PDB file of C-alpha atoms and ligand atoms in Angstrom:
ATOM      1  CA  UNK A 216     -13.165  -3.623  10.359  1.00  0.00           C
ATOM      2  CA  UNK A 217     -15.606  -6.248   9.410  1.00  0.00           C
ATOM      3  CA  UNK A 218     -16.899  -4.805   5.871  1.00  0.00           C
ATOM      4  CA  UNK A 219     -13.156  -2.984   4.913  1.00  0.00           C
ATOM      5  CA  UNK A 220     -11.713  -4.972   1.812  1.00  0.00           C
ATOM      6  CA  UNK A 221      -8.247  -4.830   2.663  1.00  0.00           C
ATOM      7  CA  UNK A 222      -8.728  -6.372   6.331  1.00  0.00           C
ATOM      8  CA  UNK A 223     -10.588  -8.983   4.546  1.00  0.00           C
ATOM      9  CA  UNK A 224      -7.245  -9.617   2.295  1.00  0.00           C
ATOM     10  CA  UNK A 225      -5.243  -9.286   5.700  1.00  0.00           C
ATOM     11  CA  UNK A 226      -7.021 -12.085   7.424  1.00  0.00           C
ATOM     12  CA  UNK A 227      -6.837 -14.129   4.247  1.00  0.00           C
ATOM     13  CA  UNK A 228     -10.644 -14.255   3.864  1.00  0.00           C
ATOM     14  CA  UNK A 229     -10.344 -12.407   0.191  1.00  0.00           C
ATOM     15  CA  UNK A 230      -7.379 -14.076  -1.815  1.00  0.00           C
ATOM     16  CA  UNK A 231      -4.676 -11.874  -2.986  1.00  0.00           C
ATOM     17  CA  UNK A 232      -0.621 -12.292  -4.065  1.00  0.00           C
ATOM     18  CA  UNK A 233       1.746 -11.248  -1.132  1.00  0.00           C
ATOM     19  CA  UNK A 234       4.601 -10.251  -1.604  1.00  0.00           C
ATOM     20  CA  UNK A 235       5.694  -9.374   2.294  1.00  0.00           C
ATOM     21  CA  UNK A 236       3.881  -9.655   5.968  1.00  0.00           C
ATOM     22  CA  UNK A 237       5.115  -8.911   9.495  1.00  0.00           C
ATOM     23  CA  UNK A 238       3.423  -8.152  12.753  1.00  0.00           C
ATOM     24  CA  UNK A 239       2.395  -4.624  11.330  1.00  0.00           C
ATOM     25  CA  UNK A 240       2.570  -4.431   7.605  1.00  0.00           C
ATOM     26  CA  UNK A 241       1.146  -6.261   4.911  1.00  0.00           C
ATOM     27  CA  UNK A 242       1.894  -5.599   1.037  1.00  0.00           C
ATOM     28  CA  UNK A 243       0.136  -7.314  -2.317  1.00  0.00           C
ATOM     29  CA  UNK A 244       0.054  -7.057  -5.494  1.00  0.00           C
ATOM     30  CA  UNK A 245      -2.661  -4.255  -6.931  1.00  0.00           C
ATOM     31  CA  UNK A 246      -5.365  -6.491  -8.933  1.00  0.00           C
ATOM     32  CA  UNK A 247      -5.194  -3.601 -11.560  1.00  0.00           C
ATOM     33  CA  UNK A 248      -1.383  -2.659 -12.496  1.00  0.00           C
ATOM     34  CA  UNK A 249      -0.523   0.824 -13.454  1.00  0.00           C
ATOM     35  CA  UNK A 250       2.781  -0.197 -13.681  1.00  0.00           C
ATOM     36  CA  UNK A 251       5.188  -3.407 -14.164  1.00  0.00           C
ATOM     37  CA  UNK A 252       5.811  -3.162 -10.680  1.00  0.00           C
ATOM     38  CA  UNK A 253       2.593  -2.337  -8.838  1.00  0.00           C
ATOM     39  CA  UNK A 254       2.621  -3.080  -5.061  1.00  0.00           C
ATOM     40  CA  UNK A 255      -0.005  -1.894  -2.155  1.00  0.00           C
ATOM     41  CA  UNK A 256       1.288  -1.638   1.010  1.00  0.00           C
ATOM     42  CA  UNK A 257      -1.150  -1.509   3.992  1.00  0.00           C
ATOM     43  CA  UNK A 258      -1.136  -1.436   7.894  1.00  0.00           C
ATOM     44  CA  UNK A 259      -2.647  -4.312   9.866  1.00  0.00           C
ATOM     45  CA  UNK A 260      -4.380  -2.188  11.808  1.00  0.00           C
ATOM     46  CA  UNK A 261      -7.223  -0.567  10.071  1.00  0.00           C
ATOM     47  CA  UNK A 262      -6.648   3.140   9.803  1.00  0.00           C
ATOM     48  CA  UNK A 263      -9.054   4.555   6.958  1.00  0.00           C
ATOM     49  CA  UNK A 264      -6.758   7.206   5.435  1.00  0.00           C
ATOM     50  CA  UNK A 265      -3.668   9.614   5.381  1.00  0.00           C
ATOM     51  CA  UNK A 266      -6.383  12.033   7.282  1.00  0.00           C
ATOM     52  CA  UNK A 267      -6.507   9.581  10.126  1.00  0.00           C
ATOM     53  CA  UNK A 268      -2.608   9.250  10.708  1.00  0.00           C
ATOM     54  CA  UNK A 269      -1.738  10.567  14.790  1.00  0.00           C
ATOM     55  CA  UNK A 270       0.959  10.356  17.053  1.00  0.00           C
ATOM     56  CA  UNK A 271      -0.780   7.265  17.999  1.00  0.00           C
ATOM     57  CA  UNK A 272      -0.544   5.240  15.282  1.00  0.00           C
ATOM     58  CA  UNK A 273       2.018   6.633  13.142  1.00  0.00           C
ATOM     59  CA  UNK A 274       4.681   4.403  13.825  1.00  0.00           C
ATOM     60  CA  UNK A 275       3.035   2.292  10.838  1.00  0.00           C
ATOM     61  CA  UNK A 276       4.067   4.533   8.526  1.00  0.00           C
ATOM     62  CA  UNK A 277       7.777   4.368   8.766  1.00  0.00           C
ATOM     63  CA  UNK A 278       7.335   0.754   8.944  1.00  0.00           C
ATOM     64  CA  UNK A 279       5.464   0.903   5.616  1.00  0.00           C
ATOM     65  CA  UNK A 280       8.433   3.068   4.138  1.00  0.00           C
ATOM     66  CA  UNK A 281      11.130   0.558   5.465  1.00  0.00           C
ATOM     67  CA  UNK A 282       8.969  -1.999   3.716  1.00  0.00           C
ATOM     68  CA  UNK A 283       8.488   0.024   0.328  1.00  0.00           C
ATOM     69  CA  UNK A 284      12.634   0.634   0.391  1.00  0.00           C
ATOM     70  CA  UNK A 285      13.007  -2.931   1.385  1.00  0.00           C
ATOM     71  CA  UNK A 286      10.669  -4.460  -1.785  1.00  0.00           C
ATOM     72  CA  UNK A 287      11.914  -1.592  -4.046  1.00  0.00           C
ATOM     73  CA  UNK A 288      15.465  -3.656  -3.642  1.00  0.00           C
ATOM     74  CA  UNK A 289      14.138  -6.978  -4.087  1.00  0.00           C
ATOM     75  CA  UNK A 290      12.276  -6.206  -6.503  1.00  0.00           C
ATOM     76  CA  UNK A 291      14.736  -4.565  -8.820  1.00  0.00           C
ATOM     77  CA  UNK A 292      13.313  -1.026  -8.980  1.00  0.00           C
ATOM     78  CA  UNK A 293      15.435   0.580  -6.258  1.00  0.00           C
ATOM     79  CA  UNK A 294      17.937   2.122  -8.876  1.00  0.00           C
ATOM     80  CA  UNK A 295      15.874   3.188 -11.625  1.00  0.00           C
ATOM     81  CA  UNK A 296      13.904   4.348  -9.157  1.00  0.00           C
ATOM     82  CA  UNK A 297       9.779   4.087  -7.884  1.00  0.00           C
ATOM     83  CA  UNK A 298       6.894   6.412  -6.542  1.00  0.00           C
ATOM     84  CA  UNK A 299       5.169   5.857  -3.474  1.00  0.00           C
ATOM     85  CA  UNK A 300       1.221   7.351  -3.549  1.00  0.00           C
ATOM     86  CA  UNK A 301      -1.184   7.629  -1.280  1.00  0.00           C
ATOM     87  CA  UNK A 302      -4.899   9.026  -2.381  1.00  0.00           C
ATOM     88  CA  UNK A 303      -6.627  10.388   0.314  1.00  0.00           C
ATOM     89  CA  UNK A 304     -10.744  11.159   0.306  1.00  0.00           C
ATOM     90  CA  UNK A 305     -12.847  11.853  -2.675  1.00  0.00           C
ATOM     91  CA  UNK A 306     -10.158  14.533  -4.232  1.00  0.00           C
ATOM     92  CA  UNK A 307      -7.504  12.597  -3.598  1.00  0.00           C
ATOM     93  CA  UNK A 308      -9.816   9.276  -5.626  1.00  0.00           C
ATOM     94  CA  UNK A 309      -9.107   7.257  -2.482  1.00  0.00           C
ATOM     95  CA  UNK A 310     -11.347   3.937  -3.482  1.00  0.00           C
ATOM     96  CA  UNK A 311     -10.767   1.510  -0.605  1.00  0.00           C
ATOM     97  CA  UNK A 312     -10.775   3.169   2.702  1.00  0.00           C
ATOM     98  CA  UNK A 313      -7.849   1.260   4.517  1.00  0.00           C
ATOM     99  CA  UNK A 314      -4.926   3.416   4.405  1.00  0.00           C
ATOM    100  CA  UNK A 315      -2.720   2.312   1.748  1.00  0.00           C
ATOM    101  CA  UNK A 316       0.437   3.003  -0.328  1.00  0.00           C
ATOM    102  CA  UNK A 317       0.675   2.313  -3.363  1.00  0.00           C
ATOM    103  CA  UNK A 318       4.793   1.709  -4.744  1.00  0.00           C
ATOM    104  CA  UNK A 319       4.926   2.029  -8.634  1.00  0.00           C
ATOM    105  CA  UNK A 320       7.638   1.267 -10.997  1.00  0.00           C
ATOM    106  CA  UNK A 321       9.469  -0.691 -13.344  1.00  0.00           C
ATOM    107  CA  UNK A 322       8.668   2.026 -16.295  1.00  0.00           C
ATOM    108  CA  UNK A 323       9.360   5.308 -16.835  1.00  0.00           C
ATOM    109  CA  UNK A 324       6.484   7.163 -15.139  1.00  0.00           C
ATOM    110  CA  UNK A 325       5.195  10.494 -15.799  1.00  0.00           C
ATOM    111  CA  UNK A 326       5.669  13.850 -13.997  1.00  0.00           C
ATOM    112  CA  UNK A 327       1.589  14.207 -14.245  1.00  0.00           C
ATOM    113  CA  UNK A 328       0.832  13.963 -10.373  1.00  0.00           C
ATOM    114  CA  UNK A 329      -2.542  15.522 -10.941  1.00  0.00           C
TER     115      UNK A 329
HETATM  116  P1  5GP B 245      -7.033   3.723  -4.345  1.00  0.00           P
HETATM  117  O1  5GP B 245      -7.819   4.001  -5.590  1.00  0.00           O
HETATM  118  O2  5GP B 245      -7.936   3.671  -3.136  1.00  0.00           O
HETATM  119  O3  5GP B 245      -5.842   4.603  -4.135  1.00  0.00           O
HETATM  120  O4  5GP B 245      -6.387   2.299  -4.560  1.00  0.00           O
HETATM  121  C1  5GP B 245      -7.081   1.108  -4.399  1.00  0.00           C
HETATM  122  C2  5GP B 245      -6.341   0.071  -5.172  1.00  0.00           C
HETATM  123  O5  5GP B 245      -6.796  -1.191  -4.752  1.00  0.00           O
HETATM  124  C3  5GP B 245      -6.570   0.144  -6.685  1.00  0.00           C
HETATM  125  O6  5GP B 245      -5.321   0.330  -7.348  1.00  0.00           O
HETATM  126  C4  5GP B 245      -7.213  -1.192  -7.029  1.00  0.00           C
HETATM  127  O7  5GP B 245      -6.767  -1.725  -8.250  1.00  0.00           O
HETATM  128  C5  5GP B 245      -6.809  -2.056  -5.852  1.00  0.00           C
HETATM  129  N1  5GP B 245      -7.766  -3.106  -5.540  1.00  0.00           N
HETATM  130  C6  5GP B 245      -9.124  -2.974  -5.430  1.00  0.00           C
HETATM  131  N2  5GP B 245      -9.679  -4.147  -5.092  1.00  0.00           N
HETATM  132  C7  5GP B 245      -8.655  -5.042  -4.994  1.00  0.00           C
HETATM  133  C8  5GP B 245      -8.599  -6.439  -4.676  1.00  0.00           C
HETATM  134  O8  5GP B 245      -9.608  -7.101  -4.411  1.00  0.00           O
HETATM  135  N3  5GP B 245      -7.376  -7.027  -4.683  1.00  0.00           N
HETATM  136  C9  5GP B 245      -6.230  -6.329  -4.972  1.00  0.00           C
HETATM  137  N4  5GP B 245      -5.065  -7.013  -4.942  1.00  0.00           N
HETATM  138  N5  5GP B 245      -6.239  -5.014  -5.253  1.00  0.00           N
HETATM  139  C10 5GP B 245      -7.436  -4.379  -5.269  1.00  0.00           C
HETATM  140 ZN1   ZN B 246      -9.500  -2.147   6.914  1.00  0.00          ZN
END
């Protein structure tokens, strides 16, 4: 999508730090950490939201978790342990509408999901 900010950082047209690509999955660091350890992973393929996940283009997703699992490791957070969020729509304070997930950690986070 032409005016979507994270397709932008996909095709390298906005700058950002990776930290993993393949053919479906792209992950960078979030430009405003919550967390020592603050990671977005995204598809390739522009999907707006958690609303718009289908048996079409699901298979994304488990890529994106074999990813997060994968990073969590490397990056030294897989024993302590990590959260994986996604916000979805105006409730959910979704910001950028390119699906997204972000994987937190390196600190003890709090139990305050709301
Ligand atoms: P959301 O609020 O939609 O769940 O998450 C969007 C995330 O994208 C936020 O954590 C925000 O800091 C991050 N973000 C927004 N613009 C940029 C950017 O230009 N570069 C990077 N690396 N992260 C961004
Ligand atoms: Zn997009």
């Amino acid at each position: 999508m032409s005016d979507c900010l994270f397709c932008k950082i996909i095709a390298g047209e906005i700058p950002s730090t990776k930290v993993y690509e393949d053919e479906y999955v792209y992950a960078f660091k979030d430009i405003n950490p919550l967390a020592p350890i603050h990671v977005l992973i995204v598809p390739k393929e522009h999907i707006s939201g958690a609303s718009e996940i289908t048996s079409e283009n699901s298979a994304v997703v488990s890529k994106i978790f074999e990813t997060a699992a994968k990073l969590a490791k490397e990056l030294g957070i897989s024993e302590d342990g990590f959260r994986i969020v996604t916000n979805c729509g105006d409730h959910g304070c979704q910001s950028v509408h390119h699906l997204h997930f972000h994987l937190l950690g390196g600190k003890q986070l709090t139990a305050d999901m709301g």
